Amino acid sequence: MFKKSLVYITVKSVGLYINALSFLAPKKSLRLAYRLFSEPRKGKLKIDRLPKSLLKAEQESHAFEETQFHTHKWKGNDETILLIHGWESNASRWKKSIPYLKKTGKTIIAIDGPAHGLSGGKEFNVPAYAKYIDQIVQKYNPKIAIGHSIGGNALAYFQAHYPHTFEKLILIGSPDEFKVILNNYIKLLGLNSKVHQLLAGYTKERFNLDIDAFSAAKYLENTTVQGIIAHDKEDNVVLFEEGKKIANSWKTSRFIETSGLGHSMHDAELYEKIVAFITEKTP
């Protein structure tokens, strides 16, 4: 209880400091608010301390702008499944699903997102993640992709902004709108409307991205790609209603509702359903 109280006080104190700066030094306030929003505090890996789940995978580094990003590959046949993790995570989050996905016989490639795992950089954002995806798509031409949490948003964004079309997409515990993610951050720190406006304006200017238009449901509403949206009723990180909004918009998807799995969604029955979906013939 004491630890939780200390964390709460620390977080709110940071928020009060950023709010004060928004009036005294707006640019400094924005820099700090954006850095805290975009720089993950966990999820990094070290090559000499890889989790056991990644030790049997082939490691590959890919040049990206002024840095690099990393992938982990489990070799199978010529068809590829692409795995995209979420915030403050890395490729090891798939450790429980890999044994099931191997049953398909396909090659499996898991990307470490920007500033996560063994990938370089300090900042995480969806447009950069989509560039990672594009680079792997051009090299391996995966027809199936699975995204967890904001990794699902990166796949939806990619599907709407790049020419490659997946045959099947699977989104697990993914949010619909970026503004929901931003609003949760604003609420967590107790930031004022001025900081909120600064963050929204900076996002639009830097990425040419209107936060009101950033929506997985909108990105997928006209696609004919077959898909699965899986979401848990007790997800306390991304609300269940977010998954339902995507499902209602994406007409060629099927919705899988679970209970008691939380946000991680690790479950043998769910994995079996995903494998069955992957291996069934596309209409």
mmCIF file of C-alpha atoms in Angstrom:
data_model
loop_
_atom_site.group_PDB
_atom_site.id
_atom_site.type_symbol
_atom_site.label_atom_id
_atom_site.label_comp_id
_atom_site.label_asym_id
_atom_site.label_seq_id
_atom_site.Cartn_x
_atom_site.Cartn_y
_atom_site.Cartn_z
ATOM 1 C CA MET A 1 0.000 0.000 0.000
ATOM 2 C CA PHE A 2 2.838 2.409 0.891
ATOM 3 C CA LYS A 3 4.605 1.712 -2.408
ATOM 4 C CA LYS A 4 1.423 2.377 -4.420
ATOM 5 C CA SER A 5 0.852 5.613 -2.520
ATOM 6 C CA LEU A 6 4.431 6.712 -3.186
ATOM 7 C CA VAL A 7 4.095 5.990 -6.923
ATOM 8 C CA TYR A 8 0.791 7.898 -7.040
ATOM 9 C CA ILE A 9 2.303 10.932 -5.309
ATOM 10 C CA THR A 10 5.364 10.861 -7.593
ATOM 11 C CA VAL A 11 3.273 10.640 -10.767
ATOM 12 C CA LYS A 12 0.965 13.466 -9.716
ATOM 13 C CA SER A 13 3.935 15.603 -8.657
ATOM 14 C CA VAL A 14 5.465 15.207 -12.113
ATOM 15 C CA GLY A 15 2.127 16.202 -13.609
ATOM 16 C CA LEU A 16 1.952 19.338 -11.463
ATOM 17 C CA TYR A 17 5.490 20.282 -12.548
ATOM 18 C CA ILE A 18 4.628 19.858 -16.243
ATOM 19 C CA ASN A 19 1.434 21.896 -15.758
ATOM 20 C CA ALA A 20 3.381 24.729 -14.158
ATOM 21 C CA LEU A 21 5.935 24.651 -16.966
ATOM 22 C CA SER A 22 3.160 24.915 -19.567
ATOM 23 C CA PHE A 23 2.637 28.522 -18.473
ATOM 24 C CA LEU A 24 6.237 29.458 -17.703
ATOM 25 C CA ALA A 25 8.068 27.531 -20.458
ATOM 26 C CA PRO A 26 5.620 25.823 -22.869
ATOM 27 C CA LYS A 27 8.291 24.296 -25.124
ATOM 28 C CA LYS A 28 10.094 22.737 -22.169
ATOM 29 C CA SER A 29 6.774 21.463 -20.827
ATOM 30 C CA LEU A 30 5.974 19.855 -24.182
ATOM 31 C CA ARG A 31 9.399 18.209 -24.463
ATOM 32 C CA LEU A 32 9.099 16.679 -21.011
ATOM 33 C CA ALA A 33 5.481 15.570 -21.470
ATOM 34 C CA TYR A 34 6.233 13.993 -24.845
ATOM 35 C CA ARG A 35 9.388 12.276 -23.594
ATOM 36 C CA LEU A 36 7.508 10.675 -20.704
ATOM 37 C CA PHE A 37 4.741 9.643 -23.114
ATOM 38 C CA SER A 38 6.978 8.194 -25.839
ATOM 39 C CA GLU A 39 10.008 6.715 -24.055
ATOM 40 C CA PRO A 40 9.358 3.239 -22.609
ATOM 41 C CA ARG A 41 10.708 2.607 -19.116
ATOM 42 C CA LYS A 42 10.952 -1.142 -19.562
ATOM 43 C CA GLY A 43 11.017 -3.751 -22.296
ATOM 44 C CA LYS A 44 14.686 -3.514 -23.323
ATOM 45 C CA LEU A 45 16.805 -6.658 -23.736
ATOM 46 C CA LYS A 46 20.528 -7.439 -23.767
ATOM 47 C CA ILE A 47 21.957 -9.789 -26.383
ATOM 48 C CA ASP A 48 23.958 -11.707 -23.774
ATOM 49 C CA ARG A 49 20.927 -12.030 -21.466
ATOM 50 C CA LEU A 50 18.160 -13.093 -23.798
ATOM 51 C CA PRO A 51 15.128 -14.851 -22.284
ATOM 52 C CA LYS A 52 15.082 -18.614 -22.858
ATOM 53 C CA SER A 53 12.154 -18.227 -25.221
ATOM 54 C CA LEU A 54 14.354 -16.285 -27.669
ATOM 55 C CA LEU A 55 17.545 -18.331 -27.465
ATOM 56 C CA LYS A 56 16.466 -20.786 -30.175
ATOM 57 C CA ALA A 57 15.448 -18.038 -32.560
ATOM 58 C CA GLU A 58 17.716 -16.683 -35.294
ATOM 59 C CA GLN A 59 18.774 -13.125 -34.426
ATOM 60 C CA GLU A 60 18.912 -10.473 -37.123
ATOM 61 C CA SER A 61 19.640 -6.757 -37.019
ATOM 62 C CA HIS A 62 18.274 -4.400 -39.681
ATOM 63 C CA ALA A 63 19.541 -0.918 -40.534
ATOM 64 C CA PHE A 64 16.940 1.772 -39.923
ATOM 65 C CA GLU A 65 17.591 5.464 -40.520
ATOM 66 C CA GLU A 66 20.293 6.408 -38.003
ATOM 67 C CA THR A 67 19.860 3.339 -35.816
ATOM 68 C CA GLN A 68 18.781 -0.318 -36.174
ATOM 69 C CA PHE A 69 15.970 -2.646 -35.229
ATOM 70 C CA HIS A 70 15.988 -6.308 -34.323
ATOM 71 C CA THR A 71 14.010 -9.410 -35.260
ATOM 72 C CA HIS A 72 13.836 -12.955 -33.879
ATOM 73 C CA LYS A 73 13.071 -15.725 -36.384
ATOM 74 C CA TRP A 74 11.925 -19.310 -35.910
ATOM 75 C CA LYS A 75 12.591 -20.991 -39.252
ATOM 76 C CA GLY A 76 9.759 -22.921 -40.910
ATOM 77 C CA ASN A 77 8.526 -23.119 -44.486
ATOM 78 C CA ASP A 78 8.419 -20.301 -47.056
ATOM 79 C CA GLU A 79 5.273 -18.718 -45.561
ATOM 80 C CA THR A 80 5.759 -16.202 -42.763
ATOM 81 C CA ILE A 81 3.822 -15.107 -39.685
ATOM 82 C CA LEU A 82 4.762 -11.662 -38.380
ATOM 83 C CA LEU A 83 4.439 -10.864 -34.654
ATOM 84 C CA ILE A 84 4.125 -7.281 -33.358
ATOM 85 C CA HIS A 85 4.253 -6.697 -29.582
ATOM 86 C CA GLY A 86 2.903 -3.733 -27.634
ATOM 87 C CA TRP A 87 4.112 -0.956 -25.305
ATOM 88 C CA GLU A 88 6.937 -1.683 -22.835
ATOM 89 C CA SER A 89 7.294 -5.235 -24.100
ATOM 90 C CA ASN A 90 9.434 -7.127 -26.607
ATOM 91 C CA ALA A 91 9.478 -10.292 -28.726
ATOM 92 C CA SER A 92 9.579 -12.509 -25.629
ATOM 93 C CA ARG A 93 5.900 -11.683 -24.945
ATOM 94 C CA TRP A 94 5.082 -14.328 -27.571
ATOM 95 C CA LYS A 95 6.811 -17.158 -25.666
ATOM 96 C CA LYS A 96 3.552 -18.936 -24.779
ATOM 97 C CA SER A 97 2.120 -18.658 -28.284
ATOM 98 C CA ILE A 98 5.228 -19.733 -30.247
ATOM 99 C CA PRO A 99 4.745 -23.509 -29.601
ATOM 100 C CA TYR A 100 1.208 -23.240 -30.996
ATOM 101 C CA LEU A 101 2.204 -21.122 -33.995
ATOM 102 C CA LYS A 102 4.961 -23.604 -34.858
ATOM 103 C CA LYS A 103 2.213 -26.165 -35.535
ATOM 104 C CA THR A 104 1.387 -24.234 -38.707
ATOM 105 C CA GLY A 105 4.797 -25.102 -40.125
ATOM 106 C CA LYS A 106 5.340 -21.477 -41.102
ATOM 107 C CA THR A 107 8.353 -19.289 -40.402
ATOM 108 C CA ILE A 108 7.714 -16.956 -37.449
ATOM 109 C CA ILE A 109 9.307 -13.516 -37.206
ATOM 110 C CA ALA A 110 8.893 -11.310 -34.139
ATOM 111 C CA ILE A 111 9.964 -7.674 -34.282
ATOM 112 C CA ASP A 112 11.332 -5.732 -31.322
ATOM 113 C CA GLY A 113 9.544 -2.378 -31.582
ATOM 114 C CA PRO A 114 11.242 1.035 -31.498
ATOM 115 C CA ALA A 115 13.171 1.495 -28.227
ATOM 116 C CA HIS A 116 12.162 -2.032 -27.150
ATOM 117 C CA GLY A 117 13.954 -5.353 -26.927
ATOM 118 C CA LEU A 118 17.226 -5.233 -28.860
ATOM 119 C CA SER A 119 16.081 -2.454 -31.171
ATOM 120 C CA GLY A 120 17.721 0.955 -31.057
ATOM 121 C CA GLY A 121 16.342 4.388 -30.332
ATOM 122 C CA LYS A 122 14.739 5.944 -27.287
ATOM 123 C CA GLU A 123 11.328 6.865 -28.645
ATOM 124 C CA PHE A 124 8.360 4.642 -29.476
ATOM 125 C CA ASN A 125 5.731 5.717 -31.991
ATOM 126 C CA VAL A 126 3.396 3.900 -34.356
ATOM 127 C CA PRO A 127 4.615 5.485 -37.646
ATOM 128 C CA ALA A 128 8.172 4.319 -36.890
ATOM 129 C CA TYR A 129 6.872 0.852 -35.971
ATOM 130 C CA ALA A 130 5.053 0.741 -39.303
ATOM 131 C CA LYS A 131 8.349 1.480 -41.066
ATOM 132 C CA TYR A 132 9.896 -1.511 -39.298
ATOM 133 C CA ILE A 133 6.982 -3.638 -40.477
ATOM 134 C CA ASP A 134 7.393 -2.376 -44.037
ATOM 135 C CA GLN A 135 11.065 -3.299 -44.097
ATOM 136 C CA ILE A 136 10.320 -6.863 -42.979
ATOM 137 C CA VAL A 137 7.366 -7.102 -45.364
ATOM 138 C CA GLN A 138 9.598 -6.183 -48.299
ATOM 139 C CA LYS A 139 12.112 -8.834 -47.294
ATOM 140 C CA TYR A 140 9.883 -11.740 -46.225
ATOM 141 C CA ASN A 141 6.422 -10.952 -47.682
ATOM 142 C CA PRO A 142 4.422 -12.239 -44.679
ATOM 143 C CA LYS A 143 0.748 -12.939 -45.363
ATOM 144 C CA ILE A 144 -0.271 -13.278 -41.706
ATOM 145 C CA ALA A 145 0.357 -10.804 -38.903
ATOM 146 C CA ILE A 146 -0.540 -10.812 -35.219
ATOM 147 C CA GLY A 147 -0.418 -7.717 -33.030
ATOM 148 C CA HIS A 148 -0.896 -7.360 -29.291
ATOM 149 C CA SER A 149 -2.137 -4.111 -27.725
ATOM 150 C CA ILE A 150 -0.684 -1.096 -29.541
ATOM 151 C CA GLY A 151 1.125 -3.549 -31.808
ATOM 152 C CA GLY A 152 -2.321 -4.163 -33.278
ATOM 153 C CA ASN A 153 -2.646 -0.421 -33.917
ATOM 154 C CA ALA A 154 0.685 -0.459 -35.737
ATOM 155 C CA LEU A 155 -0.625 -3.220 -38.015
ATOM 156 C CA ALA A 156 -3.877 -1.357 -38.684
ATOM 157 C CA TYR A 157 -1.926 1.830 -39.426
ATOM 158 C CA PHE A 158 0.399 -0.097 -41.737
ATOM 159 C CA GLN A 159 -2.525 -1.706 -43.555
ATOM 160 C CA ALA A 160 -3.997 1.736 -44.279
ATOM 161 C CA HIS A 161 -0.777 3.531 -45.278
ATOM 162 C CA TYR A 162 1.311 0.947 -47.150
ATOM 163 C CA PRO A 163 0.586 -1.012 -50.351
ATOM 164 C CA HIS A 164 1.189 -4.488 -48.918
ATOM 165 C CA THR A 165 -1.971 -6.380 -48.022
ATOM 166 C CA PHE A 166 -1.952 -9.167 -45.473
ATOM 167 C CA GLU A 167 -4.236 -12.121 -46.080
ATOM 168 C CA LYS A 168 -5.058 -12.456 -42.389
ATOM 169 C CA LEU A 169 -4.712 -10.099 -39.429
ATOM 170 C CA ILE A 170 -5.135 -10.921 -35.745
ATOM 171 C CA LEU A 171 -5.455 -8.150 -33.150
ATOM 172 C CA ILE A 172 -5.226 -9.111 -29.477
ATOM 173 C CA GLY A 173 -6.243 -6.636 -26.763
ATOM 174 C CA SER A 174 -5.758 -3.696 -29.118
ATOM 175 C CA PRO A 175 -7.147 -0.183 -28.582
ATOM 176 C CA ASP A 176 -9.106 1.593 -31.278
ATOM 177 C CA GLU A 177 -8.306 5.300 -31.004
ATOM 178 C CA PHE A 178 -4.988 6.997 -30.303
ATOM 179 C CA LYS A 179 -6.795 9.755 -28.447
ATOM 180 C CA VAL A 180 -7.921 7.178 -25.867
ATOM 181 C CA ILE A 181 -4.274 6.298 -25.208
ATOM 182 C CA LEU A 182 -3.329 9.969 -24.997
ATOM 183 C CA ASN A 183 -6.274 10.797 -22.735
ATOM 184 C CA ASN A 184 -5.314 7.957 -20.369
ATOM 185 C CA TYR A 185 -1.821 9.439 -20.124
ATOM 186 C CA ILE A 186 -3.240 12.926 -19.518
ATOM 187 C CA LYS A 187 -5.507 11.562 -16.804
ATOM 188 C CA LEU A 188 -2.741 9.528 -15.173
ATOM 189 C CA LEU A 189 -0.506 12.572 -14.686
ATOM 190 C CA GLY A 190 -3.369 15.009 -14.158
ATOM 191 C CA LEU A 191 -2.162 17.239 -17.011
ATOM 192 C CA ASN A 192 -4.050 20.403 -17.897
ATOM 193 C CA SER A 193 -5.770 21.247 -21.189
ATOM 194 C CA LYS A 194 -2.840 23.410 -22.309
ATOM 195 C CA VAL A 195 -0.435 20.451 -22.191
ATOM 196 C CA HIS A 196 -3.054 18.299 -23.905
ATOM 197 C CA GLN A 197 -3.278 20.802 -26.761
ATOM 198 C CA LEU A 198 0.496 21.048 -27.006
ATOM 199 C CA LEU A 199 0.837 17.254 -27.315
ATOM 200 C CA ALA A 200 -1.945 16.993 -29.899
ATOM 201 C CA GLY A 201 -0.447 19.825 -31.949
ATOM 202 C CA TYR A 202 3.049 18.362 -31.819
ATOM 203 C CA THR A 203 1.796 14.937 -32.915
ATOM 204 C CA LYS A 204 -0.021 16.443 -35.885
ATOM 205 C CA GLU A 205 2.963 18.577 -36.906
ATOM 206 C CA ARG A 206 5.600 15.872 -36.570
ATOM 207 C CA PHE A 207 3.741 12.888 -37.994
ATOM 208 C CA ASN A 208 1.136 14.659 -40.144
ATOM 209 C CA LEU A 209 -1.329 12.776 -37.998
ATOM 210 C CA ASP A 210 -4.576 14.119 -36.580
ATOM 211 C CA ILE A 211 -5.173 12.221 -33.347
ATOM 212 C CA ASP A 212 -8.928 12.229 -33.968
ATOM 213 C CA ALA A 213 -8.327 10.399 -37.255
ATOM 214 C CA PHE A 214 -5.958 7.819 -35.761
ATOM 215 C CA SER A 215 -8.302 4.890 -35.323
ATOM 216 C CA ALA A 216 -7.840 1.172 -35.958
ATOM 217 C CA ALA A 217 -11.573 0.946 -36.698
ATOM 218 C CA LYS A 218 -11.272 3.621 -39.401
ATOM 219 C CA TYR A 219 -8.112 2.108 -40.849
ATOM 220 C CA LEU A 220 -9.792 -1.291 -41.241
ATOM 221 C CA GLU A 221 -13.380 -0.360 -42.091
ATOM 222 C CA ASN A 222 -12.919 -0.805 -45.864
ATOM 223 C CA THR A 223 -10.473 -3.702 -45.872
ATOM 224 C CA THR A 224 -11.431 -7.155 -47.141
ATOM 225 C CA VAL A 225 -8.635 -8.813 -45.172
ATOM 226 C CA GLN A 226 -9.897 -11.676 -43.014
ATOM 227 C CA GLY A 227 -9.301 -11.068 -39.343
ATOM 228 C CA ILE A 228 -9.713 -11.936 -35.702
ATOM 229 C CA ILE A 229 -10.165 -9.440 -32.891
ATOM 230 C CA ALA A 230 -9.694 -11.014 -29.466
ATOM 231 C CA HIS A 231 -10.411 -9.003 -26.324
ATOM 232 C CA ASP A 232 -10.955 -9.829 -22.684
ATOM 233 C CA LYS A 233 -13.925 -8.458 -20.736
ATOM 234 C CA GLU A 234 -11.659 -7.860 -17.735
ATOM 235 C CA ASP A 235 -8.881 -6.035 -19.598
ATOM 236 C CA ASN A 236 -8.004 -3.122 -17.296
ATOM 237 C CA VAL A 237 -5.411 -1.645 -19.664
ATOM 238 C CA VAL A 238 -7.425 -1.432 -22.894
ATOM 239 C CA LEU A 239 -11.161 -1.438 -22.296
ATOM 240 C CA PHE A 240 -13.254 -4.230 -23.819
ATOM 241 C CA GLU A 241 -15.329 -1.627 -25.696
ATOM 242 C CA GLU A 242 -12.258 -0.644 -27.729
ATOM 243 C CA GLY A 243 -12.082 -4.116 -29.260
ATOM 244 C CA LYS A 244 -15.806 -4.085 -29.965
ATOM 245 C CA LYS A 245 -15.516 -0.784 -31.833
ATOM 246 C CA ILE A 246 -12.886 -2.264 -34.151
ATOM 247 C CA ALA A 247 -14.988 -5.387 -34.685
ATOM 248 C CA ASN A 248 -18.106 -3.380 -35.528
ATOM 249 C CA SER A 249 -16.209 -1.469 -38.200
ATOM 250 C CA TRP A 250 -14.152 -4.320 -39.670
ATOM 251 C CA LYS A 251 -16.749 -6.346 -41.535
ATOM 252 C CA THR A 252 -14.497 -9.256 -42.542
ATOM 253 C CA SER A 253 -13.349 -9.940 -38.996
ATOM 254 C CA ARG A 254 -14.663 -12.230 -36.287
ATOM 255 C CA PHE A 255 -14.713 -11.262 -32.625
ATOM 256 C CA ILE A 256 -13.471 -13.544 -29.846
ATOM 257 C CA GLU A 257 -14.581 -12.540 -26.363
ATOM 258 C CA THR A 258 -12.669 -13.943 -23.405
ATOM 259 C CA SER A 259 -12.986 -13.550 -19.657
ATOM 260 C CA GLY A 260 -10.365 -13.692 -16.919
ATOM 261 C CA LEU A 261 -7.313 -13.340 -19.197
ATOM 262 C CA GLY A 262 -6.708 -9.643 -18.576
ATOM 263 C CA HIS A 263 -4.621 -7.655 -21.015
ATOM 264 C CA SER A 264 -1.944 -10.282 -21.689
ATOM 265 C CA MET A 265 -4.482 -12.715 -23.218
ATOM 266 C CA HIS A 266 -2.278 -15.787 -22.758
ATOM 267 C CA ASP A 267 -4.545 -18.803 -23.166
ATOM 268 C CA ALA A 268 -4.225 -22.232 -24.788
ATOM 269 C CA GLU A 269 -7.800 -22.223 -26.111
ATOM 270 C CA LEU A 270 -7.314 -18.810 -27.707
ATOM 271 C CA TYR A 271 -4.060 -19.921 -29.328
ATOM 272 C CA GLU A 272 -5.746 -23.020 -30.752
ATOM 273 C CA LYS A 273 -8.451 -20.821 -32.289
ATOM 274 C CA ILE A 274 -5.801 -18.560 -33.797
ATOM 275 C CA VAL A 275 -3.922 -21.515 -35.276
ATOM 276 C CA ALA A 276 -7.172 -22.887 -36.719
ATOM 277 C CA PHE A 277 -7.866 -19.485 -38.289
ATOM 278 C CA ILE A 278 -4.357 -19.279 -39.740
ATOM 279 C CA THR A 279 -4.510 -22.730 -41.288
ATOM 280 C CA GLU A 280 -8.041 -22.553 -42.711
ATOM 281 C CA LYS A 281 -8.336 -21.779 -46.413
ATOM 282 C CA THR A 282 -9.063 -18.149 -47.282
ATOM 283 C CA PRO A 283 -12.457 -17.792 -49.029
#
